PDB file of C-alpha atoms and ligand atoms in Angstrom:
ATOM      1  CA  MET T   1      84.463  85.490 182.091  1.00 41.00           C
ATOM      2  CA  SER T   2      84.512  87.206 178.720  1.00 49.00           C
ATOM      3  CA  ASN T   3      82.376  86.119 175.968  1.00 54.00           C
ATOM      4  CA  GLN T   4      84.332  88.067 173.312  1.00 73.00           C
ATOM      5  CA  LYS T   5      84.313  86.530 169.963  1.00 87.00           C
ATOM      6  CA  THR T   6      88.175  85.839 169.139  1.00 87.00           C
ATOM      7  CA  GLY T   7      89.988  85.798 165.945  1.00 87.00           C
ATOM      8  CA  SER T   8      90.406  82.164 164.765  1.00 92.00           C
ATOM      9  CA  HIS T   9      92.750  82.698 161.850  1.00 97.00           C
ATOM     10  CA  THR T  10      95.308  79.978 161.712  1.00 97.00           C
ATOM     11  CA  LEU T  11      98.621  79.646 159.659  1.00 98.00           C
ATOM     12  CA  PRO T  12      98.536  76.937 157.393  1.00 97.00           C
ATOM     13  CA  PRO T  13     101.150  74.416 157.058  1.00 97.00           C
ATOM     14  CA  LEU T  14     103.647  74.845 154.232  1.00 97.00           C
ATOM     15  CA  PRO T  15     102.872  72.545 151.108  1.00 97.00           C
ATOM     16  CA  TYR T  16     106.892  71.291 151.271  1.00 98.00           C
ATOM     17  CA  ALA T  17     109.866  71.013 153.527  1.00 97.00           C
ATOM     18  CA  ASP T  18     111.205  74.572 154.551  1.00 95.00           C
ATOM     19  CA  ASN T  19     114.395  73.497 152.557  1.00 97.00           C
ATOM     20  CA  ALA T  20     112.551  72.143 149.623  1.00 98.00           C
ATOM     21  CA  LEU T  21     112.795  75.317 147.358  1.00 98.00           C
ATOM     22  CA  ASP T  22     116.483  75.437 147.803  1.00 98.00           C
ATOM     23  CA  PRO T  23     118.969  76.901 146.303  1.00 97.00           C
ATOM     24  CA  VAL T  24     116.365  79.296 144.546  1.00 98.00           C
ATOM     25  CA  ILE T  25     114.756  80.176 147.731  1.00 98.00           C
ATOM     26  CA  SER T  26     116.686  79.046 150.856  1.00 98.00           C
ATOM     27  CA  ALA T  27     115.499  77.344 153.864  1.00 98.00           C
ATOM     28  CA  ASN T  28     116.644  80.330 155.536  1.00 98.00           C
ATOM     29  CA  THR T  29     114.636  82.587 153.682  1.00 98.00           C
ATOM     30  CA  LEU T  30     111.397  80.426 154.034  1.00 98.00           C
ATOM     31  CA  GLY T  31     112.068  80.191 157.806  1.00 97.00           C
ATOM     32  CA  PHE T  32     111.696  84.031 158.227  1.00 98.00           C
ATOM     33  CA  HIS T  33     109.540  84.411 155.328  1.00 98.00           C
ATOM     34  CA  TYR T  34     106.859  81.615 156.637  1.00 98.00           C
ATOM     35  CA  GLY T  35     107.578  81.474 160.218  1.00 98.00           C
ATOM     36  CA  LYS T  36     108.046  85.034 161.241  1.00 98.00           C
ATOM     37  CA  HIS T  37     106.336  87.331 158.469  1.00 98.00           C
ATOM     38  CA  HIS T  38     103.219  84.957 157.479  1.00 98.00           C
ATOM     39  CA  LYS T  39     102.766  84.158 160.977  1.00 98.00           C
ATOM     40  CA  THR T  40     102.890  87.503 162.223  1.00 98.00           C
ATOM     41  CA  TYR T  41     100.084  88.679 159.380  1.00 98.00           C
ATOM     42  CA  VAL T  42      98.186  85.389 161.080  1.00 98.00           C
ATOM     43  CA  ASP T  43      98.828  86.987 164.887  1.00 98.00           C
ATOM     44  CA  ASN T  44      97.859  90.595 164.187  1.00 98.00           C
ATOM     45  CA  LEU T  45      94.780  89.810 162.346  1.00 98.00           C
ATOM     46  CA  ASN T  46      93.302  87.738 165.027  1.00 98.00           C
ATOM     47  CA  LYS T  47      94.228  90.691 167.744  1.00 97.00           C
ATOM     48  CA  LEU T  48      92.882  92.962 165.534  1.00 98.00           C
ATOM     49  CA  ILE T  49      89.209  91.552 164.823  1.00 97.00           C
ATOM     50  CA  THR T  50      88.829  89.893 168.284  1.00 96.00           C
ATOM     51  CA  GLY T  51      85.760  91.382 169.984  1.00 95.00           C
ATOM     52  CA  THR T  52      84.570  93.010 166.521  1.00 95.00           C
ATOM     53  CA  ASP T  53      81.864  92.056 164.032  1.00 94.00           C
ATOM     54  CA  LEU T  54      84.748  90.449 161.815  1.00 96.00           C
ATOM     55  CA  ALA T  55      85.519  87.775 164.201  1.00 96.00           C
ATOM     56  CA  ASP T  56      82.933  85.526 162.902  1.00 94.00           C
ATOM     57  CA  LEU T  57      83.998  85.851 159.033  1.00 97.00           C
ATOM     58  CA  SER T  58      85.989  84.093 156.622  1.00 97.00           C
ATOM     59  CA  LEU T  59      89.409  85.261 155.711  1.00 98.00           C
ATOM     60  CA  GLU T  60      87.758  86.249 151.987  1.00 96.00           C
ATOM     61  CA  GLU T  61      85.095  87.971 153.715  1.00 97.00           C
ATOM     62  CA  VAL T  62      87.233  89.852 155.930  1.00 98.00           C
ATOM     63  CA  ILE T  63      89.360  91.088 152.984  1.00 98.00           C
ATOM     64  CA  LYS T  64      86.013  92.099 150.959  1.00 96.00           C
ATOM     65  CA  SER T  65      84.407  93.850 153.734  1.00 96.00           C
ATOM     66  CA  THR T  66      87.347  96.075 155.030  1.00 98.00           C
ATOM     67  CA  ALA T  67      88.767  96.714 151.379  1.00 97.00           C
ATOM     68  CA  GLY T  68      89.135 100.312 150.627  1.00 95.00           C
ATOM     69  CA  GLN T  69      88.095 101.647 153.881  1.00 96.00           C
ATOM     70  CA  ALA T  70      90.595 103.983 155.542  1.00 96.00           C
ATOM     71  CA  ASP T  71      89.738 103.258 159.195  1.00 96.00           C
ATOM     72  CA  LYS T  72      90.133  99.588 158.770  1.00 97.00           C
ATOM     73  CA  ALA T  73      93.335  99.765 156.550  1.00 98.00           C
ATOM     74  CA  GLY T  74      95.262  97.730 159.278  1.00 98.00           C
ATOM     75  CA  ILE T  75      92.546  94.637 159.584  1.00 98.00           C
ATOM     76  CA  PHE T  76      92.797  94.564 155.627  1.00 98.00           C
ATOM     77  CA  ASN T  77      96.569  94.635 155.155  1.00 98.00           C
ATOM     78  CA  ASN T  78      96.807  91.909 157.583  1.00 98.00           C
ATOM     79  CA  ALA T  79      93.978  89.917 156.266  1.00 98.00           C
ATOM     80  CA  ALA T  80      95.431  90.507 152.923  1.00 98.00           C
ATOM     81  CA  GLN T  81      98.588  89.556 153.779  1.00 98.00           C
ATOM     82  CA  VAL T  82      97.554  86.345 155.125  1.00 98.00           C
ATOM     83  CA  TRP T  83      95.711  85.205 151.835  1.00 98.00           C
ATOM     84  CA  ASN T  84      98.604  86.340 149.718  1.00 98.00           C
ATOM     85  CA  HIS T  85     101.184  84.663 151.266  1.00 98.00           C
ATOM     86  CA  THR T  86      99.384  81.194 151.400  1.00 98.00           C
ATOM     87  CA  PHE T  87      98.442  81.823 147.666  1.00 98.00           C
ATOM     88  CA  TYR T  88     102.292  82.487 147.074  1.00 98.00           C
ATOM     89  CA  TRP T  89     103.300  79.218 148.680  1.00 98.00           C
ATOM     90  CA  ASN T  90     101.071  77.379 146.591  1.00 98.00           C
ATOM     91  CA  SER T  91     102.337  79.070 143.516  1.00 98.00           C
ATOM     92  CA  LEU T  92     105.629  77.672 144.150  1.00 98.00           C
ATOM     93  CA  SER T  93     106.730  74.095 143.639  1.00 98.00           C
ATOM     94  CA  PRO T  94     110.184  72.124 144.134  1.00 98.00           C
ATOM     95  CA  LYS T  95     108.761  70.435 140.834  1.00 97.00           C
ATOM     96  CA  GLY T  96     107.662  73.950 139.209  1.00 97.00           C
ATOM     97  CA  GLY T  97     108.993  75.510 136.365  1.00 97.00           C
ATOM     98  CA  GLY T  98     108.405  73.830 132.542  1.00 95.00           C
ATOM     99  CA  GLU T  99     105.448  73.893 130.725  1.00 96.00           C
ATOM    100  CA  PRO T 100     101.927  74.449 131.884  1.00 98.00           C
ATOM    101  CA  PRO T 101      99.368  71.830 131.603  1.00 98.00           C
ATOM    102  CA  THR T 102      97.789  71.702 128.065  1.00 97.00           C
ATOM    103  CA  ALA T 103      94.469  73.660 128.569  1.00 97.00           C
ATOM    104  CA  LEU T 104      96.238  76.175 130.632  1.00 97.00           C
ATOM    105  CA  LYS T 105      99.200  76.477 127.783  1.00 98.00           C
ATOM    106  CA  GLN T 106      96.367  77.206 124.942  1.00 97.00           C
ATOM    107  CA  LYS T 107      94.500  80.050 127.039  1.00 97.00           C
ATOM    108  CA  ILE T 108      98.071  81.471 127.633  1.00 98.00           C
ATOM    109  CA  GLU T 109      98.928  81.308 124.154  1.00 97.00           C
ATOM    110  CA  ALA T 110      95.514  82.834 123.172  1.00 97.00           C
ATOM    111  CA  SER T 111      96.005  85.627 125.917  1.00 97.00           C
ATOM    112  CA  PHE T 112      99.853  86.302 125.528  1.00 98.00           C
ATOM    113  CA  GLY T 113     101.092  84.621 121.855  1.00 98.00           C
ATOM    114  CA  SER T 114     103.325  82.089 124.255  1.00 98.00           C
ATOM    115  CA  VAL T 115     104.292  81.014 127.391  1.00 98.00           C
ATOM    116  CA  GLU T 116     107.723  82.682 126.880  1.00 98.00           C
ATOM    117  CA  ALA T 117     105.695  86.041 126.300  1.00 98.00           C
ATOM    118  CA  CYS T 118     103.144  85.280 129.279  1.00 98.00           C
ATOM    119  CA  LYS T 119     106.717  84.915 131.593  1.00 98.00           C
ATOM    120  CA  LYS T 120     108.198  87.897 130.174  1.00 98.00           C
ATOM    121  CA  GLU T 121     104.865  89.971 131.439  1.00 98.00           C
ATOM    122  CA  LEU T 122     105.196  88.314 134.527  1.00 98.00           C
ATOM    123  CA  ALA T 123     108.994  89.333 135.068  1.00 98.00           C
ATOM    124  CA  THR T 124     108.340  92.818 133.991  1.00 98.00           C
ATOM    125  CA  ALA T 125     105.582  93.219 136.253  1.00 98.00           C
ATOM    126  CA  ALA T 126     107.493  91.801 139.274  1.00 98.00           C
ATOM    127  CA  THR T 127     110.616  93.886 138.336  1.00 97.00           C
ATOM    128  CA  THR T 128     108.773  96.945 137.989  1.00 97.00           C
ATOM    129  CA  GLN T 129     106.441  96.897 140.951  1.00 95.00           C
ATOM    130  CA  PHE T 130     107.703  99.906 142.747  1.00 94.00           C
ATOM    131  CA  GLY T 131     108.665  98.934 146.541  1.00 95.00           C
ATOM    132  CA  SER T 132     106.677  96.280 148.116  1.00 97.00           C
ATOM    133  CA  GLY T 133     104.109  94.245 146.320  1.00 98.00           C
ATOM    134  CA  TRP T 134     103.053  91.140 144.153  1.00 98.00           C
ATOM    135  CA  ALA T 135     103.103  90.377 140.439  1.00 98.00           C
ATOM    136  CA  TRP T 136      99.980  87.781 139.512  1.00 98.00           C
ATOM    137  CA  LEU T 137      98.574  85.762 136.935  1.00 98.00           C
ATOM    138  CA  VAL T 138      94.593  86.378 136.794  1.00 98.00           C
ATOM    139  CA  LYS T 139      91.852  85.738 134.646  1.00 96.00           C
ATOM    140  CA  ASP T 140      89.553  88.611 134.024  1.00 93.00           C
ATOM    141  CA  GLY T 141      86.395  87.469 132.176  1.00 89.00           C
ATOM    142  CA  ASP T 142      87.570  84.788 129.648  1.00 87.00           C
ATOM    143  CA  LYS T 143      90.946  86.324 129.040  1.00 93.00           C
ATOM    144  CA  LEU T 144      94.320  85.895 131.182  1.00 98.00           C
ATOM    145  CA  GLN T 145      96.289  88.578 132.113  1.00 97.00           C
ATOM    146  CA  VAL T 146      99.411  89.883 134.261  1.00 98.00           C
ATOM    147  CA  THR T 147      98.822  92.367 136.888  1.00 98.00           C
ATOM    148  CA  LYS T 148     100.728  93.980 139.917  1.00 97.00           C
ATOM    149  CA  THR T 149      99.543  95.254 143.232  1.00 97.00           C
ATOM    150  CA  GLY T 150     101.266  97.260 145.925  1.00 97.00           C
ATOM    151  CA  ASN T 151     101.691  96.413 149.395  1.00 97.00           C
ATOM    152  CA  ALA T 152      99.185  93.984 150.573  1.00 97.00           C
ATOM    153  CA  ASP T 153      96.313  94.843 147.776  1.00 97.00           C
ATOM    154  CA  LEU T 154      95.408  91.819 145.603  1.00 97.00           C
ATOM    155  CA  PRO T 155      93.127  91.028 142.616  1.00 96.00           C
ATOM    156  CA  LEU T 156      90.209  89.550 144.489  1.00 92.00           C
ATOM    157  CA  THR T 157      88.945  93.371 145.339  1.00 91.00           C
ATOM    158  CA  LYS T 158      89.191  94.120 141.845  1.00 91.00           C
ATOM    159  CA  GLY T 159      86.905  91.397 140.313  1.00 90.00           C
ATOM    160  CA  MET T 160      89.677  89.576 139.050  1.00 95.00           C
ATOM    161  CA  LYS T 161      90.219  85.682 139.630  1.00 96.00           C
ATOM    162  CA  PRO T 162      94.139  85.121 140.594  1.00 98.00           C
ATOM    163  CA  LEU T 163      95.804  82.127 139.002  1.00 98.00           C
ATOM    164  CA  LEU T 164      99.525  82.546 140.626  1.00 98.00           C
ATOM    165  CA  THR T 165     101.334  85.221 142.381  1.00 98.00           C
ATOM    166  CA  ILE T 166     104.980  86.194 142.855  1.00 98.00           C
ATOM    167  CA  ASP T 167     106.007  88.017 146.295  1.00 98.00           C
ATOM    168  CA  VAL T 168     108.295  90.666 145.572  1.00 98.00           C
ATOM    169  CA  TRP T 169     108.347  92.186 148.977  1.00 98.00           C
ATOM    170  CA  GLU T 170     112.257  92.495 149.715  1.00 97.00           C
ATOM    171  CA  HIS T 171     111.850  89.896 152.665  1.00 97.00           C
ATOM    172  CA  ALA T 172     111.038  87.319 149.852  1.00 98.00           C
ATOM    173  CA  TYR T 173     114.679  87.447 148.190  1.00 98.00           C
ATOM    174  CA  TYR T 174     117.051  90.081 150.195  1.00 97.00           C
ATOM    175  CA  LEU T 175     118.569  87.118 152.205  1.00 97.00           C
ATOM    176  CA  ASP T 176     119.355  85.182 148.966  1.00 97.00           C
ATOM    177  CA  TYR T 177     119.707  87.772 146.223  1.00 97.00           C
ATOM    178  CA  GLN T 178     120.024  91.231 148.047  1.00 97.00           C
ATOM    179  CA  ASN T 179     119.041  93.870 145.736  1.00 96.00           C
ATOM    180  CA  ARG T 180     118.932  91.660 142.671  1.00 97.00           C
ATOM    181  CA  ARG T 181     115.071  91.231 142.422  1.00 97.00           C
ATOM    182  CA  VAL T 182     115.409  90.322 138.824  1.00 97.00           C
ATOM    183  CA  ASP T 183     117.544  87.334 139.523  1.00 98.00           C
ATOM    184  CA  TYR T 184     115.143  86.046 142.056  1.00 98.00           C
ATOM    185  CA  VAL T 185     112.234  86.648 139.963  1.00 98.00           C
ATOM    186  CA  ASN T 186     113.766  84.988 136.876  1.00 98.00           C
ATOM    187  CA  ALA T 187     114.766  81.736 138.797  1.00 98.00           C
ATOM    188  CA  VAL T 188     111.341  81.514 140.075  1.00 98.00           C
ATOM    189  CA  LEU T 189     110.051  81.464 137.118  1.00 98.00           C
ATOM    190  CA  GLU T 190     112.351  78.909 135.619  1.00 98.00           C
ATOM    191  CA  LYS T 191     112.399  76.372 138.545  1.00 98.00           C
ATOM    192  CA  LEU T 192     109.591  76.934 140.888  1.00 98.00           C
ATOM    193  CA  ILE T 193     106.277  78.199 139.294  1.00 98.00           C
ATOM    194  CA  ASN T 194     103.568  76.270 140.027  1.00 98.00           C
ATOM    195  CA  TRP T 195     101.557  76.030 136.621  1.00 98.00           C
ATOM    196  CA  GLY T 196      99.617  73.007 138.062  1.00 98.00           C
ATOM    197  CA  PHE T 197      98.196  75.394 140.787  1.00 98.00           C
ATOM    198  CA  ALA T 198      97.400  78.161 138.284  1.00 98.00           C
ATOM    199  CA  ALA T 199      95.341  75.482 136.227  1.00 98.00           C
ATOM    200  CA  ASP T 200      93.567  74.335 139.258  1.00 98.00           C
ATOM    201  CA  ASN T 201      92.723  77.943 139.685  1.00 97.00           C
ATOM    202  CA  ASP T 202      91.436  78.380 136.376  1.00 94.00           C
ATOM    203  CA  ARG T 203      88.382  76.118 136.747  1.00 84.00           C
TER     204      ARG T 203
HETATM  205 FE1  FE2 C   1     106.175  88.007 151.656  1.00 70.33          FE
END
């Protein structure tokens, strides 16, 4: 019998029903995105770390200890995509959109001028990310800012604290919007973005 340490990361449950974000994000898209894409990252990560020193580490520890290492890119990419997707599901809510909670709203106004200006920066980051990636609202020191990352990359490895994210990989929107990424991004920002989650992360 083998005493190999096996990877034991699990797919966290979605924080809402798979049709809860319809019509902005359909149950069909969520079914593939969560049930296939996100699950595959978890399965691949577990396979890749089984029998290695990384098998005992938390997800964040795996990400931080493999970032920037060419020979660990496969592990980093799958680990980061597991983390990114869990963070993305929580960045959306069926009751999202609207105004941020007061304390966060004041910080947004201090950093961007207005909530509208912040949303506009998020939309620009999301629509100008070339190819696959992510748009983020992050805390960098005391200041909030918008940033974007390519493929699996994420702000955690750059010393910034993520508050919320929007997935702009084609698998996030193609079934519902085809090539119209801008329509997906604007609908998410107006109807689904979970400012309460961002406020919880800003603590
Ligand atoms: Fe995705």
